[in-house]
Amino acid sequence: MTNQLKEYFQKWKKIVDQGLNTYLPPSSSNTILKAMRYSVFAGGKRLRPILVIAGAQICNLDGKKALPTACALEMIHTYSLIHDDLPAMDDDDLRRGRPTNHKVFGEGIAILAGDALLTYAFDLIAKNGKMLGQNCPLAFVVESIAQGAGFKGMVGGQALDLRMDKGRWLKQKPKKQIEILKKVHESKTASLIEASLVSGAYLADAGQDKIKKLLSYGKKIGLAFQIADDILDLIGDKKLLGKKGSDLENKKLTFPAIFGIEKSKTKAAQLIQEAKEELKVFGKKAQILKDLADYIVERTY
Amino acid sequence: MTNQLKEYFQKWKKIVDQGLNTYLPPSSSNTILKAMRYSVFAGGKRLRPILVIAGAQICNLDGKKALPTACALEMIHTYSLIHDDLPAMDDDDLRRGRPTNHKVFGEGIAILAGDALLTYAFDLIAKNGKMLGQNCPLAFVVESIAQGAGFKGMVGGQALDLRMDKGRWLKQKPKKQIEILKKVHESKTASLIEASLVSGAYLADAGQDKIKKLLSYGKKIGLAFQIADDILDLIGDKKLLGKKGSDLENKKLTFPAIFGIEKSKTKAAQLIQEAKEELKVFGKKAQILKDLADYIVERTY
């Protein structure tokens, strides 16, 4: 990670955390709010909100003016983790070394806390729209996020992942396996990363040429990010990841499961290279997003 | 039900059903879409979408121009039923006489189908914003729906209901029981009914005076609607309701459980009377909403 990127992350992570703390005020009496806060403040990197801010900045909007939407994306990401960890889905007891939401609050409240985070995200996006007034194409912001998170995006990817879990993907022909793998990763992970960047750009009232470049960059780093995550699952410290079983034990459909670690690393590196090339149109303003792309695969070295 | 209201419901239910069928196209290959359609087309009355349309019309917008948002409200209502029926919540095997979503598709897909419906709702609201252009205060539309459906509204009410279920409310003092009961009903049921009416009014770019009247009308009919539902649960045909156990058997916190059937009927009738009075500002345009208010309690006679 370059020093510039490190400072950028430190600065904006702090601002995002403050934003989340304001939007989700501590409460001793409201169970649902407690459950929402528990998972939101479980130590995430805040990658998605920082991508919203970077997407806004690269299109010439002050990053702070995208803060409600940035926090909204973190809430959507968190809700997806809470629901993903449920017994009916991945059935994980631990996340980042801490008990998962349903282990602490029970399944019913965990489902509702996820629902509430997803719903509150759109409230915050609306707040951002009010803040920016007439110049903000709010319909495009809402649409890009709803589509990225919805049945054609993240939720669709999770559903396909669920259908293919416990080794069920092994029953498909090799060519079909690769097709499914790409579809799962693009929709489960890349979609929300794309939506983060693009919603920031829309808040900045960016033109379609820039939106398209950020979409393409987002899809590529999103895919590389998931490949890197799957490699880390194989080579990383289990305690650090805080997961119950490895993807290998769970017979998960992943890039390294099909292509092996070396080929997966090469694929991720290639995607990062391509992603950075998409940013030429932004000139010097692209440095943070270029460094961020490199950082995604660095984690696996 | 007056003839005029009957015709109105028939006309708009058909249009809403067509809208839902367009937005959720039949699919043989996409499991998540199949699960979404299964519950959306399970025979609902389409009360909430019709309230969106009526809210728009009473504020002088062509009802069809509110159709995407109307369909969005039905999707939010449907998602709440799918999640509510889950084993971790009400644990219902049947709804309207048919197996519940998780009984057909499994818990994981049912959770995701709910998530997808909630997310898609905001996509449709954005579409409506695009359709109406600059004159539509989209931020207010999104905000009213997200708040009505969120942790201060519907989801918050469900969480409180869950915490008080299986007779746990009986441990509270009588005064506190009534307080909780009112809070559960206002947030669980009335909030989304208010949001339906008000989002329609915002689509019509209505002023705050009209919004306030519709909010108050919505809160009152929403509360009366829930009281009526609870009375029906006690006196109605179980097969018709398609539920597993009665509220009485489940020791649910309801109006008739605390006040008895007669007092509950009087309370509902009083709320309806008050609700209709809120509509004076709309003159003759208010007839449909007045008839609808009456219909809500008529069901219990």
XYZ file of C-alpha atoms in Angstrom:
602
model
C 0.000 0.000 0.000
C 1.471 3.361 -0.985
C 1.823 6.001 1.726
C -0.583 8.251 -0.130
C -3.244 5.524 -0.199
C -2.613 4.688 3.451
C -3.164 8.306 4.494
C -6.222 8.520 2.267
C -7.727 5.411 3.847
C -6.937 6.605 7.384
C -8.468 10.019 6.765
C -11.659 8.809 5.094
C -12.172 5.751 7.273
C -12.321 8.104 10.257
C -14.827 10.384 8.540
C -16.966 7.416 7.447
C -16.898 5.960 10.965
C -18.017 9.292 12.387
C -20.787 9.441 9.789
C -21.984 5.932 10.640
C -21.928 6.789 14.331
C -24.082 9.843 13.696
C -26.573 8.020 11.491
C -26.768 5.057 13.890
C -26.668 6.720 17.303
C -25.779 4.477 20.284
C -28.907 3.220 22.007
C -29.343 1.152 25.113
C -33.068 0.524 24.661
C -33.571 -0.200 20.969
C -32.623 -3.847 20.243
C -32.736 -3.496 16.488
C -30.460 -0.432 16.523
C -28.054 -2.303 18.830
C -27.955 -5.239 16.408
C -27.391 -2.875 13.453
C -24.526 -1.128 15.257
C -22.974 -4.424 16.382
C -22.256 -5.483 12.810
C -21.592 -2.041 11.342
C -18.882 -1.445 13.942
C -17.291 -4.893 13.687
C -14.067 -3.615 12.164
C -14.616 -3.362 8.404
C -12.094 -1.738 6.075
C -14.806 0.646 4.750
C -13.730 -0.147 1.182
C -17.140 0.502 -0.386
C -17.789 3.904 1.248
C -14.259 4.979 0.353
C -14.976 3.993 -3.258
C -18.112 6.193 -3.194
C -15.983 9.099 -1.988
C -13.205 8.401 -4.500
C -15.808 8.107 -7.279
C -17.228 11.497 -6.308
C -13.808 13.144 -6.015
C -12.486 11.871 -9.330
C -15.541 13.543 -10.893
C -14.852 16.814 -9.033
C -17.207 16.649 -6.053
C -15.973 17.304 -2.495
C -15.815 13.854 -0.859
C -17.742 14.997 2.213
C -20.707 15.800 0.007
C -20.999 12.084 -0.737
C -20.803 10.970 2.908
C -24.440 9.855 3.441
C -24.291 7.673 0.326
C -20.865 6.366 1.351
C -22.324 5.288 4.708
C -25.324 3.816 2.883
C -23.038 1.523 0.866
C -21.351 0.308 4.055
C -24.800 -0.471 5.492
C -25.753 -2.458 2.394
C -22.461 -4.358 2.589
C -23.010 -5.052 6.307
C -26.595 -6.241 5.794
C -25.353 -8.678 3.152
C -22.801 -10.100 5.596
C -25.405 -10.515 8.375
C -27.797 -12.394 6.078
C -24.933 -14.363 4.499
C -23.807 -15.657 7.901
C -27.273 -17.020 8.828
C -27.704 -20.764 9.390
C -29.855 -21.000 6.232
C -26.990 -19.500 4.201
C -23.252 -19.884 5.004
C -23.974 -20.781 8.652
C -20.987 -18.955 10.130
C -20.579 -18.507 13.889
C -17.688 -16.086 13.593
C -16.842 -13.093 11.434
C -13.560 -11.263 11.875
C -13.081 -13.300 15.044
C -16.317 -12.113 16.703
C -19.607 -14.007 17.045
C -21.889 -13.336 14.084
C -25.004 -11.183 14.499
C -27.473 -14.072 14.863
C -25.224 -15.719 17.464
C -25.550 -12.605 19.633
C -29.097 -11.374 18.911
C -30.856 -14.482 17.607
C -31.865 -15.267 14.046
C -35.066 -13.217 14.005
C -33.409 -9.974 15.081
C -30.423 -10.651 12.781
C -32.752 -10.949 9.778
C -34.541 -7.743 10.795
C -31.267 -5.894 11.502
C -30.154 -6.735 7.952
C -33.503 -5.589 6.563
C -33.265 -2.373 8.555
C -29.723 -1.605 7.345
C -30.725 -2.131 3.718
C -33.779 0.096 4.137
C -31.909 2.796 6.058
C -29.328 2.925 3.277
C -31.953 4.337 0.915
C -33.032 6.862 3.532
C -29.437 8.118 3.649
C -29.191 8.239 -0.135
C -32.351 10.376 -0.147
C -30.758 12.617 2.495
C -27.739 13.022 0.207
C -30.060 13.960 -2.623
C -31.686 16.666 -0.481
C -28.234 17.925 0.544
C -27.095 18.368 -3.071
C -30.410 19.689 -4.407
C -31.457 20.008 -8.031
C -27.989 19.332 -9.499
C -27.935 15.768 -8.175
C -29.434 13.178 -10.523
C -30.818 11.243 -7.543
C -32.805 8.782 -9.670
C -29.535 7.549 -11.211
C -27.860 7.282 -7.808
C -30.724 5.219 -6.371
C -31.009 3.094 -9.510
C -27.294 2.261 -9.697
C -27.239 1.166 -6.054
C -30.538 -0.755 -6.145
C -29.449 -2.595 -9.291
C -25.977 -3.332 -7.949
C -27.410 -4.692 -4.709
C -30.478 -6.400 -6.171
C -31.510 -9.614 -7.882
C -29.480 -8.873 -11.002
C -26.502 -7.924 -8.794
C -25.401 -8.860 -5.301
C -28.504 -10.774 -4.152
C -28.658 -12.656 -7.450
C -25.015 -13.649 -6.997
C -25.649 -14.858 -3.471
C -28.610 -16.913 -4.637
C -26.527 -18.544 -7.372
C -23.681 -19.104 -4.907
C -26.151 -20.751 -2.515
C -27.494 -23.012 -5.248
C -23.957 -24.084 -6.157
C -22.617 -24.558 -2.621
C -21.511 -27.757 -0.888
C -19.840 -28.912 -4.095
C -22.995 -28.817 -6.221
C -21.056 -26.854 -8.881
C -18.888 -29.960 -9.390
C -21.841 -31.602 -11.140
C -21.626 -29.013 -13.953
C -19.423 -29.422 -17.043
C -16.014 -27.609 -16.806
C -17.020 -24.887 -19.279
C -20.255 -24.251 -17.391
C -18.338 -24.186 -14.070
C -16.221 -21.266 -15.306
C -19.305 -19.473 -16.611
C -21.082 -19.843 -13.260
C -17.963 -18.831 -11.327
C -17.642 -15.613 -13.329
C -21.340 -14.850 -12.940
C -21.278 -15.442 -9.175
C -18.223 -13.229 -8.635
C -19.343 -10.471 -10.940
C -22.749 -10.263 -9.333
C -21.952 -11.150 -5.724
C -18.918 -8.908 -5.293
C -18.192 -6.709 -8.292
C -21.753 -5.321 -8.618
C -21.697 -3.479 -5.304
C -18.151 -2.228 -5.904
C -19.263 -0.854 -9.280
C -22.323 0.706 -7.661
C -20.141 2.371 -5.016
C -17.925 4.080 -7.592
C -20.743 4.976 -9.942
C -23.086 6.348 -7.280
C -20.278 8.679 -6.194
C -19.810 9.764 -9.789
C -23.545 10.363 -10.234
C -23.590 12.469 -7.060
C -20.925 14.555 -8.831
C -23.255 14.772 -11.854
C -20.626 13.066 -14.044
C -21.223 12.382 -17.748
C -21.805 8.939 -19.253
C -18.213 8.630 -20.577
C -16.780 8.817 -17.063
C -19.530 6.605 -15.630
C -18.701 3.900 -18.183
C -14.986 4.003 -17.367
C -15.670 3.727 -13.640
C -18.099 0.855 -14.241
C -15.489 -1.056 -16.169
C -12.777 -0.284 -13.589
C -15.164 -1.362 -10.822
C -16.067 -4.652 -12.467
C -12.394 -5.530 -12.942
C -11.202 -4.623 -9.438
C -14.322 -6.278 -7.993
C -13.525 -9.536 -9.710
C -9.829 -9.266 -8.715
C -10.908 -8.515 -5.144
C -12.968 -11.706 -4.956
C -10.157 -13.787 -6.467
C -7.748 -12.276 -3.928
C -10.206 -13.064 -1.113
C -10.462 -16.658 -2.239
C -6.659 -16.972 -2.404
C -6.378 -15.486 1.105
C -8.905 -18.041 2.301
C -6.530 -20.777 1.112
C -3.215 -19.313 2.255
C -4.236 -16.875 5.004
C -4.449 -17.164 8.778
C -7.832 -18.712 9.645
C -7.943 -16.995 13.027
C -7.473 -13.624 11.344
C -10.270 -14.313 8.901
C -12.448 -15.505 11.781
C -14.264 -18.087 9.708
C -15.655 -21.466 10.702
C -14.465 -23.656 7.845
C -12.332 -22.920 4.799
C -13.794 -22.630 1.313
C -11.925 -25.837 0.469
C -13.566 -27.746 3.319
C -16.935 -26.306 2.308
C -16.331 -27.223 -1.352
C -16.985 -23.618 -2.384
C -16.873 -22.573 -6.031
C -13.823 -20.261 -6.220
C -11.177 -19.225 -8.742
C -8.341 -21.128 -7.022
C -10.586 -24.221 -6.745
C -10.856 -24.313 -10.529
C -7.590 -22.764 -11.732
C -5.211 -23.258 -8.807
C -3.456 -20.481 -6.869
C -0.817 -19.435 -9.427
C -3.177 -19.057 -12.360
C -5.622 -17.193 -10.120
C -2.904 -14.746 -9.089
C -2.013 -14.132 -12.729
C -5.682 -13.554 -13.600
C -6.111 -11.084 -10.731
C -2.944 -9.187 -11.705
C -4.132 -8.990 -15.297
C -7.528 -7.609 -14.230
C -5.808 -4.944 -12.112
C -3.666 -3.897 -15.066
C -6.739 -3.583 -17.268
C -8.621 -1.725 -14.539
C -5.902 0.911 -14.243
C -5.939 1.468 -17.989
C -9.633 2.400 -17.798
C -8.689 5.416 -15.684
C -6.623 7.276 -18.328
C -9.444 9.722 -19.012
C -9.135 11.053 -15.434
C -5.441 12.017 -15.732
C -3.626 12.760 -12.471
C -6.848 12.537 -10.455
C -6.766 8.762 -10.942
C -3.773 8.110 -8.663
C -5.751 7.000 -5.586
C -7.885 4.557 -7.576
C -4.771 3.207 -9.338
C -3.005 2.647 -5.995
C -6.165 1.058 -4.636
C -6.290 -1.367 -7.548
C -2.697 -2.432 -6.861
C -3.452 -2.833 -3.153
C -6.241 -5.337 -3.886
C -3.832 -7.933 -5.267
C -0.874 -6.970 -3.047
C -2.791 -8.539 -0.153
C -2.251 -11.974 -1.682
C 1.568 -11.779 -1.979
C -67.856 -1.827 0.149
C -69.521 0.815 -2.044
C -69.932 0.059 -5.739
C -67.684 2.961 -6.598
C -64.892 1.595 -4.379
C -65.398 -1.913 -5.732
C -64.995 -0.695 -9.326
C -61.994 1.399 -8.307
C -60.301 -1.601 -6.680
C -61.067 -3.860 -9.645
C -59.704 -1.348 -12.137
C -56.501 -0.523 -10.276
C -55.800 -4.032 -9.005
C -55.692 -5.149 -12.640
C -53.325 -2.329 -13.599
C -51.082 -3.015 -10.587
C -51.001 -6.742 -11.384
C -49.996 -5.961 -14.965
C -47.290 -3.619 -13.667
C -45.923 -6.247 -11.301
C -45.929 -8.807 -14.099
C -43.935 -6.447 -16.306
C -41.410 -5.553 -13.613
C -41.035 -9.197 -12.531
C -41.111 -11.070 -15.840
C -41.835 -14.834 -15.684
C -38.622 -16.834 -15.704
C -38.005 -20.540 -15.761
C -34.269 -20.348 -15.075
C -33.836 -17.698 -12.392
C -34.651 -19.204 -8.962
C -34.632 -15.920 -7.112
C -37.047 -14.323 -9.593
C -39.298 -17.376 -9.311
C -39.329 -17.056 -5.523
C -40.073 -13.328 -5.772
C -42.976 -13.949 -8.171
C -44.342 -16.811 -6.064
C -45.097 -14.505 -3.147
C -45.955 -11.370 -5.135
C -48.623 -13.295 -7.042
C -50.049 -15.120 -4.021
C -53.369 -13.290 -4.106
C -52.913 -10.025 -2.207
C -55.573 -7.310 -2.175
C -53.000 -4.734 -3.436
C -54.126 -2.298 -0.738
C -50.792 -0.468 -0.455
C -50.242 0.132 -4.194
C -53.836 1.313 -4.486
C -53.164 3.755 -1.640
C -50.135 5.100 -3.557
C -52.361 5.653 -6.584
C -55.152 7.204 -4.522
C -52.601 9.441 -2.754
C -51.316 10.625 -6.126
C -54.795 11.167 -7.587
C -56.148 13.108 -4.615
C -53.210 15.490 -5.181
C -53.987 15.776 -8.896
C -51.557 13.340 -10.509
C -52.733 10.740 -13.048
C -52.711 7.428 -11.130
C -50.762 5.632 -13.858
C -47.880 8.039 -13.342
C -47.443 6.540 -9.862
C -47.515 2.915 -11.023
C -43.821 1.996 -10.497
C -43.940 3.327 -6.921
C -47.277 1.583 -6.346
C -45.702 -1.724 -7.404
C -42.682 -0.932 -5.218
C -44.914 -0.670 -2.142
C -46.465 -4.062 -2.912
C -42.959 -5.541 -3.168
C -41.993 -4.072 0.204
C -45.179 -5.458 1.736
C -44.523 -8.873 0.177
C -40.894 -8.975 1.356
C -42.093 -8.229 4.902
C -44.523 -11.176 4.742
C -41.838 -13.571 3.431
C -39.413 -12.654 6.225
C -42.226 -12.594 8.818
C -43.208 -16.165 7.973
C -39.669 -17.548 8.479
C -39.067 -20.120 11.242
C -36.972 -17.557 13.177
C -39.939 -15.161 13.159
C -43.633 -16.213 13.102
C -42.790 -19.692 11.764
C -45.819 -19.998 9.473
C -46.168 -22.854 6.982
C -49.160 -21.369 5.226
C -50.194 -17.944 4.005
C -53.539 -17.392 2.321
C -53.850 -21.172 2.234
C -50.631 -21.729 0.226
C -47.256 -22.945 1.500
C -45.082 -20.013 2.582
C -42.054 -18.998 0.512
C -39.456 -20.822 2.614
C -41.571 -24.000 2.544
C -41.324 -24.015 -1.260
C -37.864 -22.555 -1.940
C -35.989 -23.167 1.317
C -35.041 -20.627 3.974
C -31.933 -19.282 2.244
C -33.703 -18.419 -1.001
C -36.714 -17.044 0.927
C -34.445 -14.633 2.827
C -32.780 -13.572 -0.432
C -36.111 -13.249 -2.273
C -37.260 -10.861 0.475
C -34.005 -8.913 0.234
C -34.339 -8.751 -3.540
C -37.941 -7.475 -3.403
C -37.002 -4.742 -0.929
C -34.041 -3.685 -3.075
C -35.972 -3.820 -6.338
C -38.630 -1.577 -4.799
C -36.131 1.292 -4.687
C -35.091 0.611 -8.268
C -38.735 1.063 -9.290
C -39.082 4.240 -7.234
C -36.013 5.595 -9.055
C -37.637 4.620 -12.363
C -40.724 6.597 -11.321
C -38.514 9.572 -10.544
C -36.966 9.412 -14.020
C -40.450 9.126 -15.554
C -41.681 12.301 -13.835
C -38.465 14.311 -14.233
C -37.536 17.524 -12.451
C -40.992 18.176 -10.993
C -40.851 15.070 -8.834
C -39.290 15.592 -5.387
C -37.768 12.094 -5.523
C -35.714 12.535 -2.336
C -38.969 12.969 -0.376
C -40.558 9.943 -2.052
C -37.564 7.715 -1.240
C -37.259 9.106 2.287
C -40.933 8.617 3.165
C -40.866 5.002 1.998
C -37.484 4.134 3.558
C -38.557 5.628 6.883
C -41.977 3.961 6.812
C -40.411 0.580 6.057
C -37.294 0.952 8.216
C -36.168 0.587 11.802
C -38.304 3.476 13.016
C -41.261 2.074 11.063
C -42.239 -1.389 9.863
C -39.029 -3.283 10.708
C -38.857 -1.627 14.125
C -42.447 -2.726 14.774
C -41.686 -6.285 13.740
C -38.664 -6.363 16.040
C -40.746 -5.129 18.982
C -43.505 -7.607 18.094
C -40.905 -10.394 18.036
C -39.526 -9.365 21.411
C -43.040 -9.390 22.896
C -44.265 -12.631 21.307
C -45.208 -15.925 22.970
C -46.906 -14.023 25.789
C -43.810 -12.079 26.834
C -45.900 -8.875 26.771
C -47.964 -10.313 29.652
C -44.984 -9.686 31.936
C -45.384 -5.913 31.430
C -47.643 -3.698 33.567
C -51.103 -3.023 32.025
C -50.288 0.621 31.169
C -47.029 -0.430 29.506
C -48.855 -3.218 27.601
C -51.135 -0.639 25.942
C -48.168 1.586 25.152
C -46.293 -1.288 23.505
C -49.398 -2.439 21.650
C -49.910 1.021 20.151
C -46.235 1.308 19.219
C -46.168 -2.135 17.573
C -49.290 -1.453 15.510
C -48.349 2.062 14.520
C -44.914 1.017 13.365
C -45.592 -2.497 12.064
C -48.713 -1.732 10.059
C -49.599 1.959 9.962
C -46.123 3.190 8.910
C -46.177 1.498 5.514
C -49.785 2.537 4.905
C -48.820 6.145 5.672
C -45.776 5.843 3.398
C -47.967 4.511 0.582
C -50.331 7.495 0.689
C -47.609 10.073 1.225
C -45.267 8.770 -1.475
C -48.162 9.064 -3.937
C -48.747 12.623 -2.776
C -45.052 13.499 -3.110
C -45.021 12.077 -6.644
C -47.810 14.603 -7.293
C -45.565 17.318 -5.796
C -48.175 18.041 -3.097
C -47.644 20.708 -0.437
C -46.962 20.031 3.242
C -50.556 20.788 4.312
C -51.904 17.937 2.199
C -49.033 15.621 3.142
C -49.815 16.151 6.833
C -53.496 15.371 6.375
C -52.708 12.181 4.459
C -50.170 11.157 7.105
C -52.745 11.537 9.843
C -55.424 9.747 7.787
C -52.933 6.950 7.058
C -51.929 6.486 10.674
C -55.576 6.206 11.749
C -56.705 3.783 9.043
C -53.480 1.795 9.509
C -54.187 1.330 13.186
C -57.864 0.491 12.472
C -56.721 -1.967 9.789
C -54.524 -3.846 12.262
C -57.299 -3.910 14.901
C -59.694 -5.251 12.262
C -57.148 -7.905 11.252
C -56.769 -9.006 14.855
C -60.557 -9.206 15.283
C -60.814 -11.261 12.068
C -58.167 -13.585 13.434
C -60.437 -14.256 16.406
C -63.794 -14.518 14.623
C -62.800 -15.350 11.045
C -62.499 -18.574 9.108
C -59.044 -20.038 9.800
C -58.934 -21.820 6.452
C -59.575 -18.540 4.660
C -56.781 -16.827 6.564
C -54.496 -19.779 5.865
C -52.594 -19.472 9.138
C -51.066 -22.141 11.332
C -52.208 -21.083 14.799
C -54.461 -18.266 15.945
C -53.089 -15.162 17.653
C -54.852 -16.383 20.808
C -53.046 -19.737 20.706
C -49.758 -17.926 20.043
C -50.422 -15.467 22.901
C -49.957 -12.546 20.512
C -50.214 -8.962 21.732
C -53.348 -7.633 20.003
C -56.090 -5.071 20.627
C -58.808 -7.699 21.278
C -56.428 -9.578 23.622
C -56.226 -6.502 25.837
C -59.586 -4.762 25.309
C -61.875 -7.565 24.115
C -63.710 -7.664 20.780
C -66.435 -5.093 21.445
C -64.145 -2.345 22.737
C -61.739 -3.031 19.870
C -64.552 -2.616 17.331
C -65.555 0.694 18.930
C -61.941 1.902 18.862
C -61.552 0.959 15.184
C -64.841 2.683 14.267
C -63.745 5.813 16.111
C -60.387 5.873 14.285
C -62.152 5.558 10.937
C -64.424 8.483 11.802
C -61.421 10.623 12.738
C -59.536 9.518 9.612
C -62.365 10.640 7.334
C -62.439 14.039 9.010
C -58.792 14.582 8.053
C -59.810 14.520 4.391
C -62.019 17.651 4.418
C -59.304 19.721 2.734
C -59.596 17.527 -0.386
C -63.341 18.161 -0.930
C -65.104 15.818 -3.351
C -61.832 14.178 -4.379
C -61.765 12.428 -1.019
C -64.673 10.048 -1.707
C -62.563 6.977 -2.585
C -60.380 7.316 0.503
C -63.476 7.860 2.684
C -65.133 4.713 1.285
C -61.875 2.830 1.759
C -61.710 3.854 5.410
C -65.229 2.523 5.962
C -64.387 -0.722 4.175
C -61.513 -1.408 6.582
C -63.825 -1.848 9.552
C -66.750 -3.265 7.562
C -64.707 -6.463 7.174
C -65.144 -7.162 10.876
C -68.972 -7.015 10.965
